[in-house]
Amino acid sequence: MHWISIPFFDDFFHTHSMTKSLKARQIVIEAGRQGAEYLEIIESGKQSSVEIVVERGAKATIFDCSTSAAHSVKVTLAAESTLTYVSLSNASARKLTSTVGQGAKIHWHCTTIGGSGDSHELISTCIGPKAESTVDWIFSATGKQKQSVSVRNIFDAPEGKGEITLKGIAEEKAFVTCNGMIEITEQGRGTNTYLTEDVLMLDATAHVEAIPALEIRTNDVKASHSATVSRVTAENLFYLQSRGINETKARQMFVEGFLGALTERIADREIRAKVAEAIIRQQR
C-alpha cells in the first residue's frame, strides 16, 4: 500500500499518451489544488481497493475505469473540497463510499454495463454542515444479465443537500434490482434532497424491481422520491421501422435518448464520450 500525493500546482494529463493512469492504492489530493484535468484510475485482477483523500479546499475529477472482478473505493472529503468521481464498470462488483465534510461537495457519476448478479453499492455520508452529495447512476442490462444497484445518501449534519438519480435500461431477459435510499438523521435538519428512479424496459421479458425509500428522523427538511418503470412497445418500434429505421437502430435510439440526460451531466467532454461509447457498445 502506498500514497500518491498530488500537489496543488500539478495538473493531471488526460489526452491520449499523456494520460496519467495509476495503479494506486491510496491517493491524496493536496490542500488548495484546483486542477482542471482529470486523474484516471485503472485497477485489474480479482480484487482491488482505492482510498482517496481530498484535502481542504482542493478540487479534482477522477475517472475510474477499473476492471477488477471486485473493486472498492473509499473517498474522504475535507471541508470546502470538491470531487467529481466518474465510475465506469463493465460487469464487475463495486462498493463505493464517501464521507463529505463541512461545505464539501461530491458528485458521483456511475455507469454499470452488463453483469452476472454482481452487487453495485454506494453509500455517501454528509458529516459536516452544508455538505453536498449528488449521485447520478446509469445502468444497462441485456440478454440474461443480472444487476443489483443500491445507493444510499445519508445526511448526518445540518443543511445538507444533494440528489440521487438512478436511470437504467433492461432488455431481453435481463433482471435488474434498483434500490435508492435517503436517510436523514436527527442532526440533519434543513436538508434538501430528492431521489429519482427511472427505468426503461425494451422487452416484456425483462424484469425490473425499482425500490425507493426515505428514512427521516427530524423535522424541517425537504425530501421526496419517485420511481417510474416505462416500457417500449412493439408499436413504438414499428413506428420507427415504418420510417426506414431498422429495429437495432431504433432500440439504440431509445437507449441513447433515455440515458442521454445523465451522460450530459458529465462535464469533462472526453470522459463523457468514453461513457457514451460504453453504453453504445452494449447495444451492438
Short mmCIF file of C-alpha atoms in Angstrom, two decimals:
data_model
loop_
_atom_site.label_atom_id
_atom_site.label_comp_id
_atom_site.label_asym_id
_atom_site.label_seq_id
_atom_site.Cartn_x
_atom_site.Cartn_y
_atom_site.Cartn_z
CA MET A 1 0.00 0.00 0.00
CA HIS A 2 1.32 3.45 -0.87
CA TRP A 3 0.17 7.01 -1.18
CA ILE A 4 0.38 9.15 -4.29
CA SER A 5 0.27 12.80 -3.33
CA ILE A 6 -0.96 15.24 -5.97
CA PRO A 7 0.43 18.75 -5.32
CA PHE A 8 -1.88 21.72 -5.71
CA PHE A 9 0.22 23.07 -8.60
CA ASP A 10 0.45 19.82 -10.57
CA ASP A 11 -2.12 19.33 -13.36
CA PHE A 12 -3.15 15.85 -14.45
CA PHE A 13 -2.52 14.86 -18.04
CA HIS A 14 -5.54 13.40 -19.77
CA THR A 15 -5.11 13.24 -23.53
CA HIS A 16 -4.00 10.13 -25.40
CA SER A 17 -0.45 9.08 -24.48
CA MET A 18 -0.24 11.82 -21.86
CA THR A 19 -2.95 10.24 -19.71
CA LYS A 20 -1.71 9.61 -16.19
CA SER A 21 -3.10 6.15 -15.39
CA LEU A 22 -2.15 4.98 -11.93
CA LYS A 23 -2.41 1.61 -10.21
CA ALA A 24 -2.53 3.48 -6.95
CA ARG A 25 -3.99 2.14 -3.73
CA GLN A 26 -4.09 5.46 -1.88
CA ILE A 27 -4.23 8.95 -3.34
CA VAL A 28 -4.14 12.36 -1.68
CA ILE A 29 -5.34 15.47 -3.49
CA GLU A 30 -3.41 18.11 -1.59
CA ALA A 31 -5.00 21.17 0.02
CA GLY A 32 -5.70 24.03 -2.34
CA ARG A 33 -5.18 22.08 -5.55
CA GLN A 34 -7.51 23.35 -8.30
CA GLY A 35 -6.65 21.09 -11.26
CA ALA A 36 -8.70 21.36 -14.43
CA GLU A 37 -7.72 17.95 -15.82
CA TYR A 38 -8.69 14.52 -14.58
CA LEU A 39 -6.91 11.59 -12.99
CA GLU A 40 -7.63 8.16 -14.44
CA ILE A 41 -7.54 5.08 -12.23
CA ILE A 42 -7.15 1.63 -13.76
CA GLU A 43 -7.16 -1.39 -11.48
CA SER A 44 -7.38 -5.02 -12.60
CA GLY A 45 -7.28 -8.52 -11.17
CA LYS A 46 -9.63 -10.35 -8.85
CA GLN A 47 -9.88 -7.68 -6.18
CA SER A 48 -8.76 -4.08 -5.78
CA SER A 49 -9.33 -1.15 -3.46
CA VAL A 50 -8.54 2.55 -3.63
CA GLU A 51 -8.61 5.14 -0.86
CA ILE A 52 -8.80 8.81 -1.81
CA VAL A 53 -8.39 11.82 0.45
CA VAL A 54 -9.32 15.26 -0.87
CA GLU A 55 -7.79 17.83 1.44
CA ARG A 56 -9.29 21.18 2.42
CA GLY A 57 -10.17 23.44 -0.48
CA ALA A 58 -8.94 21.03 -3.16
CA LYS A 59 -10.88 20.34 -6.35
CA ALA A 60 -10.43 17.33 -8.64
CA THR A 61 -12.03 14.98 -11.15
CA ILE A 62 -11.35 11.23 -11.15
CA PHE A 63 -12.26 8.72 -13.86
CA ASP A 64 -12.26 5.15 -12.57
CA CYS A 65 -12.48 2.53 -15.32
CA SER A 66 -11.05 -0.36 -13.31
CA THR A 67 -11.79 -3.89 -14.50
CA SER A 68 -11.23 -5.81 -11.25
CA ALA A 69 -13.78 -8.52 -10.52
CA ALA A 70 -14.42 -6.79 -7.17
CA HIS A 71 -13.46 -3.13 -6.74
CA SER A 72 -13.91 -0.88 -3.70
CA VAL A 73 -13.39 2.86 -3.34
CA LYS A 74 -13.32 4.94 -0.17
CA VAL A 75 -13.38 8.73 -0.52
CA THR A 76 -12.90 11.28 2.25
CA LEU A 77 -13.54 14.96 1.53
CA ALA A 78 -12.23 17.59 3.92
CA ALA A 79 -14.01 20.91 4.44
CA GLU A 80 -14.73 23.04 1.36
CA SER A 81 -13.28 20.47 -1.06
CA THR A 82 -14.91 19.31 -4.30
CA LEU A 83 -14.67 15.98 -6.12
CA THR A 84 -16.27 14.69 -9.29
CA TYR A 85 -15.91 10.90 -9.42
CA VAL A 86 -16.84 9.06 -12.62
CA SER A 87 -17.05 5.29 -12.26
CA LEU A 88 -17.42 3.07 -15.34
CA SER A 89 -17.97 -0.61 -14.57
CA ASN A 90 -18.31 -3.47 -17.03
CA ALA A 91 -19.82 -6.48 -15.25
CA SER A 92 -17.73 -6.20 -12.08
CA ALA A 93 -18.88 -5.72 -8.49
CA ARG A 94 -18.26 -2.32 -6.91
CA LYS A 95 -18.52 -0.93 -3.40
CA LEU A 96 -18.19 2.84 -3.21
CA THR A 97 -18.25 5.03 -0.09
CA SER A 98 -17.73 8.71 0.57
CA THR A 99 -17.59 10.89 3.66
CA VAL A 100 -18.29 14.56 2.98
CA GLY A 101 -17.08 17.28 5.34
CA GLN A 102 -18.35 20.79 6.03
CA GLY A 103 -19.19 22.69 2.85
CA ALA A 104 -17.63 19.97 0.71
CA LYS A 105 -19.24 18.59 -2.46
CA ILE A 106 -19.08 15.23 -4.18
CA HIS A 107 -20.73 14.30 -7.45
CA TRP A 108 -20.74 10.62 -8.30
CA HIS A 109 -21.34 9.70 -11.94
CA CYS A 110 -21.63 5.89 -12.04
CA THR A 111 -22.28 3.70 -15.07
CA THR A 112 -22.80 -0.06 -14.84
CA ILE A 113 -22.82 -2.10 -18.05
CA GLY A 114 -23.79 -5.78 -18.01
CA GLY A 115 -23.38 -8.14 -15.07
CA SER A 116 -23.98 -11.63 -13.77
CA GLY A 117 -25.67 -10.84 -10.48
CA ASP A 118 -22.88 -8.67 -9.10
CA SER A 119 -23.66 -6.11 -6.40
CA HIS A 120 -23.03 -2.42 -7.06
CA GLU A 121 -23.31 -0.36 -3.88
CA LEU A 122 -22.71 3.27 -2.99
CA ILE A 123 -23.05 4.86 0.44
CA SER A 124 -22.34 8.58 0.79
CA THR A 125 -22.50 10.31 4.17
CA CYS A 126 -22.59 14.06 4.74
CA ILE A 127 -21.00 14.62 8.14
CA GLY A 128 -20.45 18.39 8.02
CA PRO A 129 -22.89 21.30 7.81
CA LYS A 130 -23.84 22.33 4.25
CA ALA A 131 -22.19 19.27 2.75
CA GLU A 132 -23.46 18.11 -0.64
CA SER A 133 -23.70 14.61 -2.11
CA THR A 134 -25.12 14.05 -5.59
CA VAL A 135 -25.34 10.66 -7.31
CA ASP A 136 -26.16 10.02 -10.97
CA TRP A 137 -26.20 6.30 -11.81
CA ILE A 138 -26.73 4.81 -15.27
CA PHE A 139 -27.22 1.07 -15.69
CA SER A 140 -27.80 -1.13 -18.72
CA ALA A 141 -28.51 -4.86 -18.78
CA THR A 142 -29.37 -7.10 -21.74
CA GLY A 143 -29.63 -10.79 -22.61
CA LYS A 144 -29.69 -12.78 -19.37
CA GLN A 145 -27.57 -10.28 -17.46
CA LYS A 146 -28.37 -9.52 -13.83
CA GLN A 147 -27.64 -6.36 -11.85
CA SER A 148 -28.21 -5.18 -8.31
CA VAL A 149 -27.73 -1.43 -7.80
CA SER A 150 -28.02 0.12 -4.34
CA VAL A 151 -27.45 3.80 -3.48
CA ARG A 152 -27.80 5.48 -0.10
CA ASN A 153 -27.37 9.18 0.72
CA ILE A 154 -27.04 9.80 4.47
CA PHE A 155 -27.35 13.33 5.86
CA ASP A 156 -25.92 13.49 9.36
CA ALA A 157 -25.39 17.25 9.69
CA PRO A 158 -27.48 20.41 9.20
CA GLU A 159 -28.36 21.95 5.83
CA GLY A 160 -27.11 19.16 3.61
CA LYS A 161 -28.24 18.82 0.04
CA GLY A 162 -27.98 16.50 -2.94
CA GLU A 163 -29.98 14.25 -5.22
CA ILE A 164 -29.91 10.63 -6.28
CA THR A 165 -30.90 9.88 -9.87
CA LEU A 166 -30.96 6.25 -10.97
CA LYS A 167 -31.71 5.73 -14.64
CA GLY A 168 -31.42 2.45 -16.49
CA ILE A 169 -32.28 0.11 -19.35
CA ALA A 170 -33.37 -3.53 -19.18
CA GLU A 171 -33.57 -5.62 -22.37
CA GLU A 172 -34.49 -9.16 -23.39
CA LYS A 173 -34.39 -11.38 -20.26
CA ALA A 174 -32.28 -9.08 -18.09
CA PHE A 175 -33.04 -8.80 -14.36
CA VAL A 176 -32.35 -5.54 -12.52
CA THR A 177 -32.87 -4.57 -8.90
CA CYS A 178 -32.62 -0.84 -8.21
CA ASN A 179 -32.63 0.39 -4.60
CA GLY A 180 -32.36 4.07 -3.71
CA MET A 181 -32.39 5.33 -0.13
CA ILE A 182 -32.25 8.73 1.53
CA GLU A 183 -31.56 8.79 5.25
CA ILE A 184 -31.74 11.97 7.31
CA THR A 185 -30.65 11.64 10.93
CA GLU A 186 -31.61 13.73 13.95
CA GLN A 187 -28.70 16.06 13.11
CA GLY A 188 -29.88 16.60 9.51
CA ARG A 189 -32.32 19.47 9.97
CA GLY A 190 -32.55 21.81 6.99
CA THR A 191 -31.62 19.10 4.48
CA ASN A 192 -32.92 19.42 0.91
CA THR A 193 -32.80 16.21 -1.11
CA TYR A 194 -34.60 14.15 -3.76
CA LEU A 195 -34.50 10.59 -5.08
CA THR A 196 -35.50 9.54 -8.61
CA GLU A 197 -35.59 6.02 -10.04
CA ASP A 198 -36.41 5.78 -13.74
CA VAL A 199 -36.17 2.52 -15.70
CA LEU A 200 -36.99 1.73 -19.33
CA MET A 201 -37.83 -1.85 -20.35
CA LEU A 202 -37.22 -2.58 -24.02
CA ASP A 203 -38.76 -6.05 -23.83
CA ALA A 204 -41.69 -7.53 -21.91
CA THR A 205 -39.42 -10.41 -20.88
CA ALA A 206 -37.12 -8.11 -18.88
CA HIS A 207 -37.65 -7.86 -15.12
CA VAL A 208 -37.11 -4.74 -13.01
CA GLU A 209 -37.56 -4.01 -9.31
CA ALA A 210 -37.34 -0.29 -8.51
CA ILE A 211 -37.48 0.36 -4.77
CA PRO A 212 -37.15 3.97 -3.49
CA ALA A 213 -37.12 4.69 0.25
CA LEU A 214 -36.89 7.58 2.70
CA GLU A 215 -35.92 7.43 6.37
CA ILE A 216 -36.31 10.78 8.10
CA ARG A 217 -35.71 11.27 11.81
CA THR A 218 -36.02 15.04 12.13
CA ASN A 219 -38.33 17.88 11.12
CA ASP A 220 -37.64 20.92 8.93
CA VAL A 221 -36.41 19.03 5.87
CA LYS A 222 -37.34 18.82 2.19
CA ALA A 223 -37.18 15.24 0.96
CA SER A 224 -39.18 13.26 -1.59
CA HIS A 225 -38.83 10.41 -4.04
CA SER A 226 -40.32 8.92 -7.21
CA ALA A 227 -40.00 5.69 -9.19
CA THR A 228 -41.08 5.07 -12.78
CA VAL A 229 -40.86 1.93 -14.91
CA SER A 230 -41.71 2.52 -18.59
CA ARG A 231 -41.98 0.10 -21.49
CA VAL A 232 -41.17 0.32 -25.18
CA THR A 233 -43.94 -1.46 -27.06
CA ALA A 234 -43.89 -3.28 -30.37
CA GLU A 235 -45.95 -0.39 -31.73
CA ASN A 236 -43.23 2.09 -30.73
CA LEU A 237 -40.63 0.09 -32.63
CA PHE A 238 -42.92 -0.42 -35.62
CA TYR A 239 -43.48 3.34 -35.86
CA LEU A 240 -39.75 3.93 -36.33
CA GLN A 241 -39.36 0.96 -38.67
CA SER A 242 -42.13 2.35 -40.87
CA ARG A 243 -39.89 5.39 -41.35
CA GLY A 244 -36.93 3.37 -42.55
CA ILE A 245 -35.17 2.79 -39.21
CA ASN A 246 -34.32 -0.86 -38.55
CA GLU A 247 -35.06 -2.43 -35.17
CA THR A 248 -31.45 -2.44 -33.96
CA LYS A 249 -31.05 1.26 -34.69
CA ALA A 250 -34.47 2.04 -33.21
CA ARG A 251 -33.58 0.32 -29.94
CA GLN A 252 -30.28 2.16 -29.85
CA MET A 253 -32.11 5.46 -30.33
CA PHE A 254 -34.38 4.70 -27.37
CA VAL A 255 -31.38 3.87 -25.19
CA GLU A 256 -29.34 6.93 -26.16
CA GLY A 257 -32.30 9.25 -25.77
CA PHE A 258 -33.33 7.82 -22.41
CA LEU A 259 -29.86 7.78 -20.83
CA GLY A 260 -28.52 10.89 -22.54
CA ALA A 261 -29.84 13.25 -19.86
CA LEU A 262 -27.43 11.72 -17.33
CA THR A 263 -24.40 11.33 -19.59
CA GLU A 264 -24.71 15.02 -20.45
CA ARG A 265 -24.20 15.87 -16.79
CA ILE A 266 -20.57 14.68 -17.02
CA ALA A 267 -18.73 17.96 -17.51
CA ASP A 268 -15.50 16.60 -18.99
CA ARG A 269 -16.06 16.05 -22.72
CA GLU A 270 -13.52 13.24 -23.06
CA ILE A 271 -14.89 11.23 -20.13
CA ARG A 272 -18.45 11.81 -21.33
CA ALA A 273 -17.55 10.40 -24.75
CA LYS A 274 -15.99 7.29 -23.20
CA VAL A 275 -19.07 6.61 -21.09
CA ALA A 276 -21.40 7.15 -24.05
CA GLU A 277 -19.34 4.77 -26.19
CA ALA A 278 -19.52 2.07 -23.50
CA ILE A 279 -23.31 2.36 -23.50
CA ILE A 280 -23.47 2.15 -27.30
CA ARG A 281 -21.22 -0.94 -27.37
CA GLN A 282 -23.76 -2.73 -25.16
CA GLN A 283 -26.32 -2.31 -27.96
CA ARG A 284 -24.18 -3.83 -30.73
#
